[in-house]
Coordinates of C-alpha atoms in Angstrom, one line a residue:
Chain A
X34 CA 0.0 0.0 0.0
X35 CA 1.2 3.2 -0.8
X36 CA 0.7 5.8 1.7
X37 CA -0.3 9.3 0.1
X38 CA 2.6 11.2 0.4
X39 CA 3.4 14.2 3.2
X40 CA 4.3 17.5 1.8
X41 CA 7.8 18.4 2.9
X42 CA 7.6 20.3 6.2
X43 CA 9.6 23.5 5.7
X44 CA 12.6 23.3 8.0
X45 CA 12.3 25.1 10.8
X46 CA 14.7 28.5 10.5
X47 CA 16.6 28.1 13.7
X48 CA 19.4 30.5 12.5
X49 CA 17.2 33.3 12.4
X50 CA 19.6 36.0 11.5
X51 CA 20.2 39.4 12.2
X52 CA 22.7 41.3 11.1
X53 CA 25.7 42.9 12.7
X54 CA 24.2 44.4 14.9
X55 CA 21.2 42.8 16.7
X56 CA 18.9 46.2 16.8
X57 CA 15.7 44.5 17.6
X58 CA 17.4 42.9 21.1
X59 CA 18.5 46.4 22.1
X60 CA 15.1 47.7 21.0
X61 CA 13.7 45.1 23.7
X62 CA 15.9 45.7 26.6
X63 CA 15.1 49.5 25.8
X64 CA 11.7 49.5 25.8
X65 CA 11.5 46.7 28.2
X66 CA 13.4 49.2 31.0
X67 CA 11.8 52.2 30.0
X68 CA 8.2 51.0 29.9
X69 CA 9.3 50.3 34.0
X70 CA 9.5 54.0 34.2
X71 CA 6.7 54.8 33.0
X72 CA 4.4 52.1 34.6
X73 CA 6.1 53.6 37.9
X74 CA 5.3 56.9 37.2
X75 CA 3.8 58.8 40.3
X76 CA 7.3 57.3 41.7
X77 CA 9.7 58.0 38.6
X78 CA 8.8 61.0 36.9
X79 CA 5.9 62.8 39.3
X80 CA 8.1 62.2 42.7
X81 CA 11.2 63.7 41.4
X82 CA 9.2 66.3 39.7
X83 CA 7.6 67.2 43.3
X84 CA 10.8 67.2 45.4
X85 CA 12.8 69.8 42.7
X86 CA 9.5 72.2 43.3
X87 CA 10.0 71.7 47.1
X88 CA 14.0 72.2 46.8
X89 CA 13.1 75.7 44.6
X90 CA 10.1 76.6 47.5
X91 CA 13.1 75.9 50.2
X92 CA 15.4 78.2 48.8
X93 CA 12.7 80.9 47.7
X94 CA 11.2 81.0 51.0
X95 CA 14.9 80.8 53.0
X96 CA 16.2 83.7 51.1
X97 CA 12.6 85.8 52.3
X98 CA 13.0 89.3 51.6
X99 CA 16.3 88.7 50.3
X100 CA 14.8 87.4 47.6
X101 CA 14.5 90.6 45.5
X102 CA 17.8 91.6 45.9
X103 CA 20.5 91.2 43.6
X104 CA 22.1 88.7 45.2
X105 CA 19.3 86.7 46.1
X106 CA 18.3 86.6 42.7
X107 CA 21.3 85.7 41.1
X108 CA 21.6 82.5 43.9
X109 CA 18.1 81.3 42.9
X110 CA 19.2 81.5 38.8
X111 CA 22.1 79.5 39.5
X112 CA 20.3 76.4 41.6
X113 CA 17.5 76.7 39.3
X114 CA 19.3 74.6 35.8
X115 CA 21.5 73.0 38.7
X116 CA 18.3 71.4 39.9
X117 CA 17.0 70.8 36.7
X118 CA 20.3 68.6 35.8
X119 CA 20.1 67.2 39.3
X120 CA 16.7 65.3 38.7
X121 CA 17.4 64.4 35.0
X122 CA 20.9 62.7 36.2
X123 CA 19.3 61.2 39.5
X124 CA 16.4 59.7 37.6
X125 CA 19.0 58.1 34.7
X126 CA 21.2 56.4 37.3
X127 CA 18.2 55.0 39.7
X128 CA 16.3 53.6 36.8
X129 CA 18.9 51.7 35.6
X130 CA 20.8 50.8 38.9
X131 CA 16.7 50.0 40.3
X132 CA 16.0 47.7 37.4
X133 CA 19.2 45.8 37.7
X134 CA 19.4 45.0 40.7
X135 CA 15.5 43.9 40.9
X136 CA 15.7 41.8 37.6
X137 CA 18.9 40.1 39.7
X138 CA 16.6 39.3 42.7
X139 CA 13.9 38.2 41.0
X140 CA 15.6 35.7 38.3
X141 CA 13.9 37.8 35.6
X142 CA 17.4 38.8 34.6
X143 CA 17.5 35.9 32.1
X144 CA 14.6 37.5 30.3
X145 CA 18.2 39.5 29.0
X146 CA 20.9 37.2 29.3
X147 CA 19.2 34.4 27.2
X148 CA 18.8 36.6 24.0
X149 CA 22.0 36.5 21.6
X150 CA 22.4 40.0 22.6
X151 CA 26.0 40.7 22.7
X152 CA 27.7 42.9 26.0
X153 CA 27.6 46.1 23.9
X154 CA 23.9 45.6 22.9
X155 CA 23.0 45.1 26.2
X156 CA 24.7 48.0 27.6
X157 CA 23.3 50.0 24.6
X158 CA 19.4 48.9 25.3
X159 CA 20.2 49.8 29.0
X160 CA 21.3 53.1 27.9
X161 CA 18.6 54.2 25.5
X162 CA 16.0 53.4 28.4
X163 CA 18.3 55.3 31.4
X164 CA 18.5 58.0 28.4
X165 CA 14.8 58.0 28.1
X166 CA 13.7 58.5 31.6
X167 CA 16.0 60.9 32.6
X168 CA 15.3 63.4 29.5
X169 CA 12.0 62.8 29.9
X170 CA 11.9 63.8 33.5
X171 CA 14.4 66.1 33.1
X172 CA 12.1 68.0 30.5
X173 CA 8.9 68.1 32.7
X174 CA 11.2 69.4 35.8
X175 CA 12.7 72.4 32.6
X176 CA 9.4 73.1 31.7
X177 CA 8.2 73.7 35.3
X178 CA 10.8 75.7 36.0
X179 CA 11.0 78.0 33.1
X180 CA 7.1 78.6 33.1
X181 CA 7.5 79.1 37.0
X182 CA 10.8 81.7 36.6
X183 CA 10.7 82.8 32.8
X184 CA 14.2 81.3 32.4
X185 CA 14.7 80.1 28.4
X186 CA 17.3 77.9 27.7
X187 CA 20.4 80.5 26.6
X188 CA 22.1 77.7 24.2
X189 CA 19.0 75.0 23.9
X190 CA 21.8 72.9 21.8
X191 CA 24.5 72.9 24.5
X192 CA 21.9 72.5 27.0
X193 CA 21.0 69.3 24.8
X194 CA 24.3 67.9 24.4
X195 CA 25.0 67.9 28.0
X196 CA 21.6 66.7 29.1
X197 CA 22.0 64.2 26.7
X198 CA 25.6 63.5 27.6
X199 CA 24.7 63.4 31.5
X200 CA 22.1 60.4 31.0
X201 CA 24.4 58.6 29.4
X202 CA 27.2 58.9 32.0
X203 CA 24.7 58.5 34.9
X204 CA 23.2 55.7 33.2
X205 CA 26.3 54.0 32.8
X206 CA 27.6 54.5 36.3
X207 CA 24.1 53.3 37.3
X208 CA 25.0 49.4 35.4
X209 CA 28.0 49.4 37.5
X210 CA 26.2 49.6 40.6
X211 CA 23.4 47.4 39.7
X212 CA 25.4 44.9 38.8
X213 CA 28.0 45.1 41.2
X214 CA 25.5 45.1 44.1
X215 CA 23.9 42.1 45.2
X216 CA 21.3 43.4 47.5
X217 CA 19.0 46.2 47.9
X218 CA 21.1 47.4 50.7
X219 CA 24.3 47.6 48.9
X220 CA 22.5 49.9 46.3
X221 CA 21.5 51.7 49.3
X222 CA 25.0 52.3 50.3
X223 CA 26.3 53.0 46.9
X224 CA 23.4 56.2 46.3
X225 CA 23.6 57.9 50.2
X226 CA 27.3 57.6 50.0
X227 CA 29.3 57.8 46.6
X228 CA 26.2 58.9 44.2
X229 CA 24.3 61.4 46.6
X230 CA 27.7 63.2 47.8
X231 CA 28.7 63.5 44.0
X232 CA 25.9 64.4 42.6
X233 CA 24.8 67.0 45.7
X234 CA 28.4 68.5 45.7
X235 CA 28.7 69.3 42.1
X236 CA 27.8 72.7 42.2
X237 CA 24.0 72.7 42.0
X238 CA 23.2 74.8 44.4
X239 CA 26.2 77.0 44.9
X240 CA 28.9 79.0 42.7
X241 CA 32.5 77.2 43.4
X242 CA 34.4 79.9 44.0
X243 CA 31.6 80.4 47.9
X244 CA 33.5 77.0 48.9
X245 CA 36.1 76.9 51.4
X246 CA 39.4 75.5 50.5
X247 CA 39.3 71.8 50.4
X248 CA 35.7 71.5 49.3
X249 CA 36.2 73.6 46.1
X250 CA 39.3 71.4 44.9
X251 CA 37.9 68.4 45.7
X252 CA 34.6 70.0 43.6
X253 CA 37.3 70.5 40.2
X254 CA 37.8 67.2 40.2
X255 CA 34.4 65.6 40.5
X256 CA 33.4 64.9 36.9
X257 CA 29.5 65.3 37.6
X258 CA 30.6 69.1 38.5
X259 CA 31.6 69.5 34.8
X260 CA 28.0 68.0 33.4
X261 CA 26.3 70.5 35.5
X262 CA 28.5 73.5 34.6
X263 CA 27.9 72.9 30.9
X264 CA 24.1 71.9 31.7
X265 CA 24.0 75.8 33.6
X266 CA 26.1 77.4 30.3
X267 CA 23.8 76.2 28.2
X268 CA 20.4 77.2 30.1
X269 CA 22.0 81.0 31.5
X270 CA 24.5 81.2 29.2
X271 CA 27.6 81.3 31.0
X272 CA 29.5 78.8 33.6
X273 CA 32.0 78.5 35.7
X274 CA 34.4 76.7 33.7
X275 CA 34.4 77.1 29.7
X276 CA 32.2 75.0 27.9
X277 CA 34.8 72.8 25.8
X278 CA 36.1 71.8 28.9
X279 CA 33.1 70.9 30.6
X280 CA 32.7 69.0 27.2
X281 CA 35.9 67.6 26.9
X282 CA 35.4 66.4 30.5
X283 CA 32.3 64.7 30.1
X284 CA 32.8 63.2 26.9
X285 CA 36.0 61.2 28.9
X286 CA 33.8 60.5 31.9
X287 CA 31.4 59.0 29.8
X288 CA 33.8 57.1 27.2
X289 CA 35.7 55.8 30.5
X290 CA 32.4 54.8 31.9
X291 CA 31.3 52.9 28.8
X292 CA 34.5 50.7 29.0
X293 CA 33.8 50.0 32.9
X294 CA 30.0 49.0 32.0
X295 CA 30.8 47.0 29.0
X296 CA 33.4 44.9 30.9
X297 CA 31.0 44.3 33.7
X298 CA 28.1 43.3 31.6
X299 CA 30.7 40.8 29.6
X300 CA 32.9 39.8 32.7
X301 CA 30.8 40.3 36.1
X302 CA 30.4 37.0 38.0
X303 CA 27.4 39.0 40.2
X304 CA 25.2 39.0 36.4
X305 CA 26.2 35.4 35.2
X306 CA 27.6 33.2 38.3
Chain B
X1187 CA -2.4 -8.6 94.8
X1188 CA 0.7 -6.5 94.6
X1189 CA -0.5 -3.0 93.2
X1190 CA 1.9 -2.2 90.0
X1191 CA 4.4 0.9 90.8
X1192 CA 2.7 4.0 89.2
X1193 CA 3.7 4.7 85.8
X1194 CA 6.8 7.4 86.0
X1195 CA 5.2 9.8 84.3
X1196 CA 2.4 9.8 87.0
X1197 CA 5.1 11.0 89.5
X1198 CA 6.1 14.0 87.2
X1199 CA 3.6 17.0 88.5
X1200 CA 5.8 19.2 86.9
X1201 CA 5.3 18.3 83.1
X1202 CA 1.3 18.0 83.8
X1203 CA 1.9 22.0 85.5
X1204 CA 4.0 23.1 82.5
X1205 CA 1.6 22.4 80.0
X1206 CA -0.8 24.8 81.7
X1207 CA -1.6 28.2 79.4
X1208 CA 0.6 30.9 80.5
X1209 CA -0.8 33.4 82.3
X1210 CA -0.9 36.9 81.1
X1211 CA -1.8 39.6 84.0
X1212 CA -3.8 43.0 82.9
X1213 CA 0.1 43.7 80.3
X1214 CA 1.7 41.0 78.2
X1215 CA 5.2 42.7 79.1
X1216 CA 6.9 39.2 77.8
X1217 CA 5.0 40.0 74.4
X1218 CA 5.3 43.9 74.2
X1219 CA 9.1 43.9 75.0
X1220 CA 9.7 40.9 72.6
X1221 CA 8.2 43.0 69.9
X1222 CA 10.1 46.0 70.9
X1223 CA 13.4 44.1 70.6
X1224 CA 12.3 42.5 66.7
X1225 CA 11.6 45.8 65.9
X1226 CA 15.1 47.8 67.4
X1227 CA 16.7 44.7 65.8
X1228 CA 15.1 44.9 62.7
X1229 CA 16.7 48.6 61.8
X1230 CA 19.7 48.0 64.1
X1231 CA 21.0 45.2 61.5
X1232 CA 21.1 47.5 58.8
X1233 CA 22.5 50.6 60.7
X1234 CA 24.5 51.6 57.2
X1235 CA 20.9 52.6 56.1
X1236 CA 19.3 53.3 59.3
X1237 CA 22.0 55.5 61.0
X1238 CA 24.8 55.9 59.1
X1239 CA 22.8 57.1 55.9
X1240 CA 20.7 59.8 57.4
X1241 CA 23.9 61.2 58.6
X1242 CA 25.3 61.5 55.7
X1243 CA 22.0 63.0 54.4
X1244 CA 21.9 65.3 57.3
X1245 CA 25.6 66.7 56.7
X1246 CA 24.9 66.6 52.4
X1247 CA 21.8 69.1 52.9
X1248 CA 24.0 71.0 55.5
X1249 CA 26.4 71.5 53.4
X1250 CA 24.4 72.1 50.2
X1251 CA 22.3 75.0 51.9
X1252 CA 24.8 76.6 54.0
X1253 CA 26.4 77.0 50.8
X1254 CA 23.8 77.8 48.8
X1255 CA 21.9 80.6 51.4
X1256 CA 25.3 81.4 54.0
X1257 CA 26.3 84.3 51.9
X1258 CA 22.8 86.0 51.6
X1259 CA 21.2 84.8 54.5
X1260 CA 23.8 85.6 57.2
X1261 CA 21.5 86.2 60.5
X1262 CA 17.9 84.2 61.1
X1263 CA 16.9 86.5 64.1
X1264 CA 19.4 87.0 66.7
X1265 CA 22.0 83.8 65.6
X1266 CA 24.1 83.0 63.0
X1267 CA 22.4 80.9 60.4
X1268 CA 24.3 77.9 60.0
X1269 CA 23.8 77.7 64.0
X1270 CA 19.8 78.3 62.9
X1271 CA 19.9 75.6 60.2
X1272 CA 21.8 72.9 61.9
X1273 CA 18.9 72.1 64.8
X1274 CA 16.3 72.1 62.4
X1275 CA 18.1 69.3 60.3
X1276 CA 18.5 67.1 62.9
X1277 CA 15.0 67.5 63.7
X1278 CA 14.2 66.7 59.8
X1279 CA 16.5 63.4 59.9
X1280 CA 14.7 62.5 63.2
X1281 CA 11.4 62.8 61.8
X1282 CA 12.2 61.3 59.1
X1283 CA 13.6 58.2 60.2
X1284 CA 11.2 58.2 62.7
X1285 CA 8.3 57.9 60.3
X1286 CA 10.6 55.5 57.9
X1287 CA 11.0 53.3 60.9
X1288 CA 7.4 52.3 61.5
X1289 CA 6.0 52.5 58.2
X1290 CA 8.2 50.6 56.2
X1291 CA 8.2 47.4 59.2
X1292 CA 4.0 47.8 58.6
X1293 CA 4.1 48.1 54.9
X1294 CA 6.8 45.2 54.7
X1295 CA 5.0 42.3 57.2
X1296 CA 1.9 43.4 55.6
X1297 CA 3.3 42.4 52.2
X1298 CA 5.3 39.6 52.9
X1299 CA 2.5 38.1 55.0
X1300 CA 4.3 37.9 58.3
X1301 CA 2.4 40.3 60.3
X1302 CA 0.8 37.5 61.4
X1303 CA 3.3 37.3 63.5
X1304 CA 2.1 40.4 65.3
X1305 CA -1.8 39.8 65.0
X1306 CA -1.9 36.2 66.2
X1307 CA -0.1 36.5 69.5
X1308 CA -1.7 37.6 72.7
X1309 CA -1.2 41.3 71.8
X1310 CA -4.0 44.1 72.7
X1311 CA -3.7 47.0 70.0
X1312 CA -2.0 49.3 73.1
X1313 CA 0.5 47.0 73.1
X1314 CA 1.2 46.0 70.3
X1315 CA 1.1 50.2 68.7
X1316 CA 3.3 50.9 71.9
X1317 CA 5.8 48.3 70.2
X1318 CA 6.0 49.8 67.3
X1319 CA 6.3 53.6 68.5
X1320 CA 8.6 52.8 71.2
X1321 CA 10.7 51.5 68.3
X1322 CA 10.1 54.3 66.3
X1323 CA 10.9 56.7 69.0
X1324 CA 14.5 54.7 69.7
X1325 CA 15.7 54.3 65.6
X1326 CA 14.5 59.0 65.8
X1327 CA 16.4 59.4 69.2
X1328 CA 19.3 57.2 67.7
X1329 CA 20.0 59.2 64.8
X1330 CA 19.1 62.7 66.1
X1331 CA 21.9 61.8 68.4
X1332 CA 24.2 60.9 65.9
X1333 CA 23.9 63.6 64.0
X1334 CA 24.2 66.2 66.6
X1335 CA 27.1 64.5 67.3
X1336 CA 28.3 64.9 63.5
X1337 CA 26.9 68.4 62.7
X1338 CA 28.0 69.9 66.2
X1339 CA 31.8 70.5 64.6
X1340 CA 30.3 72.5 61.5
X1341 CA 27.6 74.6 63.3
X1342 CA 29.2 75.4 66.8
X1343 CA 25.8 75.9 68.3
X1344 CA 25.3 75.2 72.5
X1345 CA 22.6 73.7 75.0
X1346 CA 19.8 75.9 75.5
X1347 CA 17.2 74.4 77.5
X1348 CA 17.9 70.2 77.0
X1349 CA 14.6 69.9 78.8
X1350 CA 13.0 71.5 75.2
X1351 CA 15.5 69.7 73.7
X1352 CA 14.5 65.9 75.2
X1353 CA 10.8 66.8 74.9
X1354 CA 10.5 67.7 71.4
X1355 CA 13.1 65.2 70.3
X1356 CA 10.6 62.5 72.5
X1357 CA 7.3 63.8 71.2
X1358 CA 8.5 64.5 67.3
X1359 CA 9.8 60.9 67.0
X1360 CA 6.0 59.7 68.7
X1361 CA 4.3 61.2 66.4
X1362 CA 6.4 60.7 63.0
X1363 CA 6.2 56.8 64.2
X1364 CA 2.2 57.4 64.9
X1365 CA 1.8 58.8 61.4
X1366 CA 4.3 56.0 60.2
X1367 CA 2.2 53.4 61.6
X1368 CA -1.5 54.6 60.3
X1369 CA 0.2 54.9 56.8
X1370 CA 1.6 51.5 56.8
X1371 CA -1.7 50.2 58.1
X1372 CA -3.2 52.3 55.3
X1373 CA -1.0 51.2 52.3
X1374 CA -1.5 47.9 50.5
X1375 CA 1.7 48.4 48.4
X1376 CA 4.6 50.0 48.1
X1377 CA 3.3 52.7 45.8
X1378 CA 0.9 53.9 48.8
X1379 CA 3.8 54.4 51.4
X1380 CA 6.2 55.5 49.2
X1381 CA 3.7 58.8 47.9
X1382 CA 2.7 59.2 51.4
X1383 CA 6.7 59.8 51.9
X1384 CA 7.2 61.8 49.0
X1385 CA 4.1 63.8 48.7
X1386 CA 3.7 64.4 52.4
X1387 CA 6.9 63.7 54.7
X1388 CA 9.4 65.0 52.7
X1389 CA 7.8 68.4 52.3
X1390 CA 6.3 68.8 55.4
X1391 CA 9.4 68.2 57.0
X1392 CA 11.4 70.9 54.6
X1393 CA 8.8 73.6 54.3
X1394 CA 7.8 73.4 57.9
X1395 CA 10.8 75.8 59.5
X1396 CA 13.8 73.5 59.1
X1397 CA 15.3 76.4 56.7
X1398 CA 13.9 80.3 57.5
X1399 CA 12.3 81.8 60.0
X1400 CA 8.6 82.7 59.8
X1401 CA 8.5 86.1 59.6
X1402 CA 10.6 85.5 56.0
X1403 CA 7.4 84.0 54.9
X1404 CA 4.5 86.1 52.7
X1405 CA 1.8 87.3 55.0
X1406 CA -0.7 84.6 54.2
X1407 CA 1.8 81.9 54.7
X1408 CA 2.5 82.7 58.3
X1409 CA -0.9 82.0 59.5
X1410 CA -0.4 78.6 57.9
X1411 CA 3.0 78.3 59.2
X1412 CA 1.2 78.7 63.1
X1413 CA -1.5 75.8 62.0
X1414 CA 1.2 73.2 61.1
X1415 CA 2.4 70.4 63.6
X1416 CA 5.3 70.1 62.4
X1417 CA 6.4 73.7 62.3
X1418 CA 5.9 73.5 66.2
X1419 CA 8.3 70.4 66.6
X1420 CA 10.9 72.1 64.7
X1421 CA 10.6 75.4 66.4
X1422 CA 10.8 73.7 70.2
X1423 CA 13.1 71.3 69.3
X1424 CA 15.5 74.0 68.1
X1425 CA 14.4 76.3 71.0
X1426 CA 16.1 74.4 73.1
X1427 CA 19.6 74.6 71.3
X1428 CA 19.3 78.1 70.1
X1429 CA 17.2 79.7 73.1
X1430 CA 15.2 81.6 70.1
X1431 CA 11.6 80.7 68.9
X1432 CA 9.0 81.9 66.6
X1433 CA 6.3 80.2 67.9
X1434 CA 4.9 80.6 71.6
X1435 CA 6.9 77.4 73.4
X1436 CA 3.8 76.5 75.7
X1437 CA 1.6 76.6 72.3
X1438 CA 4.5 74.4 70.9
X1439 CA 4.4 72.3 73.8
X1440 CA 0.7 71.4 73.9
X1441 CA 0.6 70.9 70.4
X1442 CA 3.1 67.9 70.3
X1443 CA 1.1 66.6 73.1
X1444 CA -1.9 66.7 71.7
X1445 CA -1.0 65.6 68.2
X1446 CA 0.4 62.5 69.8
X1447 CA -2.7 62.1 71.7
X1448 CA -5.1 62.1 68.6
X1449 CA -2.6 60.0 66.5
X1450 CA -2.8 57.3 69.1
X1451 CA -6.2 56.9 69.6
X1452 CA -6.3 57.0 65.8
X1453 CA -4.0 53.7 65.8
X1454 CA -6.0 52.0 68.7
X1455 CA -9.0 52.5 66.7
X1456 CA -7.6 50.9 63.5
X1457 CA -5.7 48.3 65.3
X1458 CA -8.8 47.4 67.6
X1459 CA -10.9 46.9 64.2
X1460 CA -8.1 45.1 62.3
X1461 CA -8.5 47.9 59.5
X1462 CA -6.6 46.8 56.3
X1463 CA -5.0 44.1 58.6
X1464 CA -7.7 42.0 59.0
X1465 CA -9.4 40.9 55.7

């Protein structure tokens, strides 16, 4: 008997291929970390909204009838982009840093580490979302500001770069530490006592020539101090130090950083024991 | 006949005695005081986040606003400011930890399913709340001590009144663990305490005095300045370094107390009818 014969199956395509660069695994990771964010969002974007107001209100209402003068005026400019950069670069390194070490504790972390995604993709996908939520907080927090003060970004394009420049570096920084800590109380170390002193001490709030001698060296050579300089040139115009340094110094930072996250995506035995 | 020996175990009063229910007189002391150690214990084993980190905190916002305001703002009234600002942000790290302290051991057993562990014992809501703030009171006294200690070098200021000083310190950390408590009965997630921190602790404590003095504020403002608890623990509180007030101190005084009052019978009254505790 002669059995009606099967129609080939089609093989199945097991090499499904992309091509040099695997765009739609970083497109995942992205969207996968920054839809986080946003689900979050009385916590991620609202909260940190919320807490620059109150830091403006503190300072308004502290410098009282002072407020008019000269002096007064020119101290609430300068916190005011300072602030502004403080809450876009807070919100890039929590997200990330947040996400991490949660995905770790939970054993969702293979939801990334199964894909072929390569160390640079991954770091890249983890970027774009860190990227995303900061400039997107970081934007509501401008907008409140300028419609609350009249203050226009000055140079919109150098207030870009280094907003966009800032995410990135905070964002990176923010892999290190999620990857590096293994429990929600070592990220609590790492943010009240490397990531809240640098990010605090950079300048935000006050000129660096009003420090006192060991505070205002020590201030030269924190890299953060640079992001926020160039963020302030941009929004008022003018900084402290000149904007292709700031730039120069950044860019490093960042580069630098990038090198440090990569190798602890690829090499870390805290992500893949 | 020869009787048999009784059985051993008929001779052994004392295992048929011990298997009596333990008596509990008109306070379960052996049950309130246990619960008072879990819950020392509980922020005492992660004092990096519970002591050491508000200190930091405390010295970061020291420094960022003495900076930021020193130069303008030299005099609040009759003292130097950083001498003004340093009382009012230990009073801030207080309250906050305080507050952090009860809520987030409420919010956390209520999520992870162990506050059993609390509502099935022999516990009446007084003691079982008195627990909790006692606990909440230590983890504010704790780390308003250690950061006196740390900010003394920076702002120089002296002992006014410590009786001010004890009281306020006493009756802030009661009521921050009060409000810490209600919330975390409250909450059902994490989202709830965290926007009740956010939205409410956090800016109470910062708009509330730690920073300026009242007359600084527009005219409007003032009036609400006078209505706010918190403004009073902060004012006291630093009374008793400073020996200057805004407020009237007695005013200040009874506020605290009754605040505390209201807050507990508040957390009796949910405890007693197991509101969002007992489904």
């Amino acid at each position: 008997m002669t059995g009606r014969a099967l129609p080939p199956v089609p093989a199945p395509r097991l090499d499904r291929r992309f091509g040099r660069v695997h765009w739609l695994g970083i497109a995942f990771v992205a969207r996968r970390d920054f839809g986080r964010v946003l689900n979050d969002w009385p916590e991620t974007i609202l909260a940190p909204v919320f807490s620059t107001l109150v830091y403006i209100a503190v300072l308004s209402l502290a410098l009282g009838p002072d407020r008019d003068s000269p002096a007064g005026e020119a101290a609430l400019t300068f916190a005011l982009p300072g602030l502004v950069a403080l809450a876009l670069i807070q919100r890039s390194v929590e997200t990330t840093a947040f996400s991490l070490v949660f995905d770790k504790l939970e054993g969702s972390i293979a939801d990334v580490l199964m894909p072929p995604l390569s160390s640079v993709e991954l770091t890249l996908g983890y970027v774009l979302a860190g990227m995303a939520a900061g400039l997107l907080t970081g934007a509501i927090v401008l907008a409140a500001v300028a419609v609350a003060f009249a203050v226009v970004p000055a140079m919109p394009l150098v207030a870009a770069a280094f907003a966009g420049l800032g995410t990135i570096m905070l964002t990176l920084a923010g892999i290190v530490i999620g990857i590096t800590a293994v429990k929600w109380d070592h990220v609590a170390a790492w943010f009240v006592f490397l990531v809240g002193p640098v990010t605090m001490l950079s300048g935000v709030f006050a000129p660096v020539d009003a420090l006192p001698a060991p505070l205002d060296t020590l201030m030269q050579v924190n890299p953060v101090f640079y992001l926020i300089d160039g963020f302030r040139a941009g929004v008022l115009g003018d900084g402290a130090a000149p904007v292709w340094l700031s730039l120069t110094v950044v860019v490093a930072t960042t580069a630098m950083l990038w090198v440090a996250a990569v190798r602890t995506v690829a090499k870390s035995p805290r992500l893949r024991p | 006949m020869n009787a048999l020996p009784p059985h051993p175990s008929a001779t052994r009063p004392v295992a048929a005695a011990s298997m009596a229910p333990r008596r509990i007189g008109r306070v379960n002391w052996i049950g309130t005081g246990t619960l008072y150690r879990k819950e020392v214990k509980r922020f005492l084993n992660v004092f990096t986040q519970t002591i050491a980190a508000p200190v930091v905190t405390t010295l970061l916002f020291y420094a960022v606003f003495a900076l930021a305001l020193g130069g303008i703002v030299r005099q609040a009234g009759d003292v130097p400011f950083l001498q003004f600002l340093g009382p009012g942000l230990i009073m801030m790290a207080m309250a906050q930890n305080a507050f952090a302290n009860t809520s987030s051991s409420v919010v956390i057993s209520k999520i992870q399913g162990n506050i059993v562990d609390v509502l099935m014992p022999p516990l009446a809501p007084a003691e079982l709340a008195f627990a909790w703030i006692a606990a909440g009171i230590t983890r504010g006294v704790l780390v308003g001590l250690v950061t006196t200690a740390a900010i003394l070098p920076f702002a120089g200021f002296a002992v006014h009144d410590p009786l001010f000083i004890a009281y306020h310190a006493v009756a802030a950390s009661m009521m921050m663990a009060l409000l810490g408590s209600i919330a975390g009965v409250w909450s059902e997630k994490f989202d709830h305490i965290a926007a009740v921190t956010n939205f409410v602790v956090t800016p109470m404590t910062f708009l509330s005095g730690t920073f300026y003095t009242v007359d600084r504020l527009p005219e409007g403002w003032q009036i609400a300045a006078h209505l706010n608890p918190f403004f009073y623990m902060i004012d006291g509180f630093r009374y008793g370094f400073i020996g200057q007030s805004d407020g009237t101190l007695m005013i200040g005084l009874a506020v605290m107390a009754v605040c505390n009052l209201a807050l507990w019978l508040v957390l009796l009254r949910m405890l007693a009818t197991g509101y969002k505790l007992k489904p």
